């Protein structure tokens, strides 16, 4: 004490017997185990929740795509009413840079190059979900013309459906406006989306998203096309290609 040092002596409480100290140490050990168990439970719950969340996000993207396809369809048909034909590309309606929820441009393919009168007839042709029109190529048609052709689209309906004439022009080497262009042949179905029977799913135009994998092929049956979000049956179906 002479040098000014103070020594603090910690004493065990009088009530703390060796047995009680051992119990206290065990209690602290169990608390650590419980904490580890809680962390494990949280990890398991997170592993279950994350896939569900990702699935929810993917469904939300599909729903948004369907909504945007409806909007694009309205714009395409609005253009057709004014120009008396469907646009050659989405650039004609100012949507060439519009991206789907996965960051890929929407895909458009013009099939019917008919006049406004033909488009009006097409609007009255009701197509059912899984029965797209069957197109007879112009080469098999008895109606031929030097500067154009006519194809038939017959619905698999109940005798109340209409016979739809698809007017074409420009031949197989022509563009979307009837010859000399770089687009698909007028009235052509070569690049059109097709069902498992290789029948075009639309008779007017295709508009679709390539989906999550950002890739596709024309037929819907290959796995590469399953995640595509499509418009089919001339607007009678919107959704995942695998569900059509």
JSON list of C-alpha atoms in Angstrom, two decimals, residues 116-217:
[
{"chain": "A", "resi": 116, "resn": "UNK", "atom": "CA", "xyz": [-57.49, -2.48, -95.10]},
{"chain": "A", "resi": 117, "resn": "UNK", "atom": "CA", "xyz": [-60.49, -4.43, -96.40]},
{"chain": "A", "resi": 118, "resn": "UNK", "atom": "CA", "xyz": [-58.67, -7.71, -95.83]},
{"chain": "A", "resi": 119, "resn": "UNK", "atom": "CA", "xyz": [-57.68, -6.62, -92.32]},
{"chain": "A", "resi": 120, "resn": "UNK", "atom": "CA", "xyz": [-61.32, -5.90, -91.51]},
{"chain": "A", "resi": 121, "resn": "UNK", "atom": "CA", "xyz": [-62.28, -9.39, -92.66]},
{"chain": "A", "resi": 122, "resn": "UNK", "atom": "CA", "xyz": [-59.50, -10.85, -90.57]},
{"chain": "A", "resi": 123, "resn": "UNK", "atom": "CA", "xyz": [-60.85, -9.13, -87.47]},
{"chain": "A", "resi": 124, "resn": "UNK", "atom": "CA", "xyz": [-64.12, -11.01, -87.94]},
{"chain": "A", "resi": 125, "resn": "UNK", "atom": "CA", "xyz": [-62.38, -14.36, -88.19]},
{"chain": "A", "resi": 126, "resn": "UNK", "atom": "CA", "xyz": [-62.52, -15.85, -84.71]},
{"chain": "A", "resi": 127, "resn": "UNK", "atom": "CA", "xyz": [-59.76, -18.31, -84.04]},
{"chain": "A", "resi": 128, "resn": "UNK", "atom": "CA", "xyz": [-59.75, -20.64, -81.10]},
{"chain": "A", "resi": 129, "resn": "UNK", "atom": "CA", "xyz": [-56.88, -21.14, -78.72]},
{"chain": "A", "resi": 130, "resn": "UNK", "atom": "CA", "xyz": [-55.16, -24.22, -80.12]},
{"chain": "A", "resi": 131, "resn": "UNK", "atom": "CA", "xyz": [-56.42, -24.25, -83.68]},
{"chain": "A", "resi": 132, "resn": "UNK", "atom": "CA", "xyz": [-54.60, -21.69, -85.78]},
{"chain": "A", "resi": 133, "resn": "UNK", "atom": "CA", "xyz": [-55.58, -21.25, -89.44]},
{"chain": "A", "resi": 134, "resn": "UNK", "atom": "CA", "xyz": [-54.23, -23.66, -92.00]},
{"chain": "A", "resi": 135, "resn": "UNK", "atom": "CA", "xyz": [-52.53, -21.76, -94.81]},
{"chain": "A", "resi": 136, "resn": "UNK", "atom": "CA", "xyz": [-52.44, -23.13, -98.33]},
{"chain": "A", "resi": 137, "resn": "UNK", "atom": "CA", "xyz": [-49.39, -21.64, -100.11]},
{"chain": "A", "resi": 138, "resn": "UNK", "atom": "CA", "xyz": [-49.98, -19.53, -103.18]},
{"chain": "A", "resi": 139, "resn": "UNK", "atom": "CA", "xyz": [-48.30, -22.12, -105.40]},
{"chain": "A", "resi": 140, "resn": "UNK", "atom": "CA", "xyz": [-51.16, -24.50, -104.62]},
{"chain": "A", "resi": 141, "resn": "UNK", "atom": "CA", "xyz": [-53.82, -21.87, -105.13]},
{"chain": "A", "resi": 142, "resn": "UNK", "atom": "CA", "xyz": [-55.84, -21.82, -108.36]},
{"chain": "A", "resi": 143, "resn": "UNK", "atom": "CA", "xyz": [-55.83, -18.00, -108.21]},
{"chain": "A", "resi": 144, "resn": "UNK", "atom": "CA", "xyz": [-52.59, -16.62, -109.54]},
{"chain": "A", "resi": 145, "resn": "UNK", "atom": "CA", "xyz": [-51.65, -13.19, -110.80]},
{"chain": "A", "resi": 146, "resn": "UNK", "atom": "CA", "xyz": [-48.52, -11.88, -112.39]},
{"chain": "A", "resi": 147, "resn": "UNK", "atom": "CA", "xyz": [-47.95, -9.28, -109.65]},
{"chain": "A", "resi": 148, "resn": "UNK", "atom": "CA", "xyz": [-49.33, -11.05, -106.65]},
{"chain": "A", "resi": 149, "resn": "UNK", "atom": "CA", "xyz": [-50.97, -14.13, -105.21]},
{"chain": "A", "resi": 150, "resn": "UNK", "atom": "CA", "xyz": [-53.79, -15.19, -102.95]},
{"chain": "A", "resi": 151, "resn": "UNK", "atom": "CA", "xyz": [-53.55, -17.77, -100.19]},
{"chain": "A", "resi": 152, "resn": "UNK", "atom": "CA", "xyz": [-56.30, -19.39, -98.18]},
{"chain": "A", "resi": 153, "resn": "UNK", "atom": "CA", "xyz": [-56.55, -19.57, -94.39]},
{"chain": "A", "resi": 154, "resn": "UNK", "atom": "CA", "xyz": [-59.20, -22.02, -93.23]},
{"chain": "A", "resi": 155, "resn": "UNK", "atom": "CA", "xyz": [-60.08, -22.29, -89.57]},
{"chain": "A", "resi": 156, "resn": "UNK", "atom": "CA", "xyz": [-60.67, -25.69, -87.94]},
{"chain": "A", "resi": 157, "resn": "UNK", "atom": "CA", "xyz": [-63.98, -24.43, -86.62]},
{"chain": "A", "resi": 158, "resn": "UNK", "atom": "CA", "xyz": [-67.57, -25.53, -86.37]},
{"chain": "A", "resi": 159, "resn": "UNK", "atom": "CA", "xyz": [-68.78, -24.44, -89.84]},
{"chain": "A", "resi": 160, "resn": "UNK", "atom": "CA", "xyz": [-69.53, -20.96, -88.53]},
{"chain": "A", "resi": 161, "resn": "UNK", "atom": "CA", "xyz": [-66.05, -19.62, -89.19]},
{"chain": "A", "resi": 162, "resn": "UNK", "atom": "CA", "xyz": [-65.05, -17.67, -92.25]},
{"chain": "A", "resi": 163, "resn": "UNK", "atom": "CA", "xyz": [-62.84, -18.44, -95.20]},
{"chain": "A", "resi": 164, "resn": "UNK", "atom": "CA", "xyz": [-60.04, -15.90, -95.04]},
{"chain": "A", "resi": 165, "resn": "UNK", "atom": "CA", "xyz": [-58.22, -14.68, -98.14]},
{"chain": "A", "resi": 166, "resn": "UNK", "atom": "CA", "xyz": [-54.65, -13.48, -97.61]},
{"chain": "A", "resi": 167, "resn": "UNK", "atom": "CA", "xyz": [-53.50, -11.18, -100.36]},
{"chain": "A", "resi": 168, "resn": "UNK", "atom": "CA", "xyz": [-49.82, -11.24, -101.23]},
{"chain": "A", "resi": 169, "resn": "UNK", "atom": "CA", "xyz": [-47.55, -9.52, -103.67]},
{"chain": "A", "resi": 170, "resn": "UNK", "atom": "CA", "xyz": [-44.02, -9.33, -104.93]},
{"chain": "A", "resi": 171, "resn": "UNK", "atom": "CA", "xyz": [-43.23, -13.03, -105.06]},
{"chain": "A", "resi": 172, "resn": "UNK", "atom": "CA", "xyz": [-40.86, -14.95, -102.84]},
{"chain": "A", "resi": 173, "resn": "UNK", "atom": "CA", "xyz": [-38.04, -12.47, -103.35]},
{"chain": "A", "resi": 174, "resn": "UNK", "atom": "CA", "xyz": [-40.06, -9.41, -102.49]},
{"chain": "A", "resi": 175, "resn": "UNK", "atom": "CA", "xyz": [-40.12, -7.31, -99.42]},
{"chain": "A", "resi": 176, "resn": "UNK", "atom": "CA", "xyz": [-42.90, -6.53, -97.02]},
{"chain": "A", "resi": 177, "resn": "UNK", "atom": "CA", "xyz": [-44.43, -3.95, -99.35]},
{"chain": "A", "resi": 178, "resn": "UNK", "atom": "CA", "xyz": [-44.70, -6.10, -102.42]},
{"chain": "A", "resi": 179, "resn": "UNK", "atom": "CA", "xyz": [-41.30, -6.61, -104.00]},
{"chain": "A", "resi": 180, "resn": "UNK", "atom": "CA", "xyz": [-37.74, -5.41, -104.11]},
{"chain": "A", "resi": 181, "resn": "UNK", "atom": "CA", "xyz": [-37.40, -4.98, -100.36]},
{"chain": "A", "resi": 182, "resn": "UNK", "atom": "CA", "xyz": [-35.30, -6.69, -97.76]},
{"chain": "A", "resi": 183, "resn": "UNK", "atom": "CA", "xyz": [-38.16, -7.91, -95.59]},
{"chain": "A", "resi": 184, "resn": "UNK", "atom": "CA", "xyz": [-40.04, -11.21, -95.61]},
{"chain": "A", "resi": 185, "resn": "UNK", "atom": "CA", "xyz": [-42.12, -12.02, -98.70]},
{"chain": "A", "resi": 186, "resn": "UNK", "atom": "CA", "xyz": [-45.56, -10.46, -98.63]},
{"chain": "A", "resi": 187, "resn": "UNK", "atom": "CA", "xyz": [-47.98, -12.97, -97.20]},
{"chain": "A", "resi": 188, "resn": "UNK", "atom": "CA", "xyz": [-45.09, -15.34, -96.52]},
{"chain": "A", "resi": 189, "resn": "UNK", "atom": "CA", "xyz": [-45.24, -17.89, -93.71]},
{"chain": "A", "resi": 190, "resn": "UNK", "atom": "CA", "xyz": [-41.65, -19.11, -93.97]},
{"chain": "A", "resi": 191, "resn": "UNK", "atom": "CA", "xyz": [-40.46, -17.12, -90.96]},
{"chain": "A", "resi": 192, "resn": "UNK", "atom": "CA", "xyz": [-43.75, -17.26, -89.06]},
{"chain": "A", "resi": 193, "resn": "UNK", "atom": "CA", "xyz": [-44.07, -18.94, -85.66]},
{"chain": "A", "resi": 194, "resn": "UNK", "atom": "CA", "xyz": [-45.49, -22.45, -86.01]},
{"chain": "A", "resi": 195, "resn": "UNK", "atom": "CA", "xyz": [-47.16, -24.97, -83.72]},
{"chain": "A", "resi": 196, "resn": "UNK", "atom": "CA", "xyz": [-46.07, -28.58, -83.24]},
{"chain": "A", "resi": 197, "resn": "UNK", "atom": "CA", "xyz": [-47.67, -29.46, -86.59]},
{"chain": "A", "resi": 198, "resn": "UNK", "atom": "CA", "xyz": [-45.61, -26.71, -88.26]},
{"chain": "A", "resi": 199, "resn": "UNK", "atom": "CA", "xyz": [-48.78, -24.72, -88.95]},
{"chain": "A", "resi": 200, "resn": "UNK", "atom": "CA", "xyz": [-48.50, -20.92, -88.52]},
{"chain": "A", "resi": 201, "resn": "UNK", "atom": "CA", "xyz": [-50.05, -19.78, -85.24]},
{"chain": "A", "resi": 202, "resn": "UNK", "atom": "CA", "xyz": [-51.18, -16.47, -86.76]},
{"chain": "A", "resi": 203, "resn": "UNK", "atom": "CA", "xyz": [-52.46, -15.36, -90.15]},
{"chain": "A", "resi": 204, "resn": "UNK", "atom": "CA", "xyz": [-51.88, -11.62, -89.73]},
{"chain": "A", "resi": 205, "resn": "UNK", "atom": "CA", "xyz": [-48.56, -11.04, -87.92]},
{"chain": "A", "resi": 206, "resn": "UNK", "atom": "CA", "xyz": [-46.35, -12.44, -85.18]},
{"chain": "A", "resi": 207, "resn": "UNK", "atom": "CA", "xyz": [-45.35, -10.35, -82.17]},
{"chain": "A", "resi": 208, "resn": "UNK", "atom": "CA", "xyz": [-43.50, -12.03, -79.31]},
{"chain": "A", "resi": 209, "resn": "UNK", "atom": "CA", "xyz": [-40.73, -11.98, -76.72]},
{"chain": "A", "resi": 210, "resn": "UNK", "atom": "CA", "xyz": [-37.90, -14.51, -76.78]},
{"chain": "A", "resi": 211, "resn": "UNK", "atom": "CA", "xyz": [-38.25, -14.87, -73.02]},
{"chain": "A", "resi": 212, "resn": "UNK", "atom": "CA", "xyz": [-35.74, -15.57, -70.31]},
{"chain": "A", "resi": 213, "resn": "UNK", "atom": "CA", "xyz": [-33.17, -17.39, -72.46]},
{"chain": "A", "resi": 214, "resn": "UNK", "atom": "CA", "xyz": [-33.20, -14.55, -75.06]},
{"chain": "A", "resi": 215, "resn": "UNK", "atom": "CA", "xyz": [-33.20, -17.10, -77.87]},
{"chain": "A", "resi": 216, "resn": "UNK", "atom": "CA", "xyz": [-35.80, -18.85, -80.00]},
{"chain": "A", "resi": 217, "resn": "UNK", "atom": "CA", "xyz": [-36.64, -20.83, -83.13]}
]
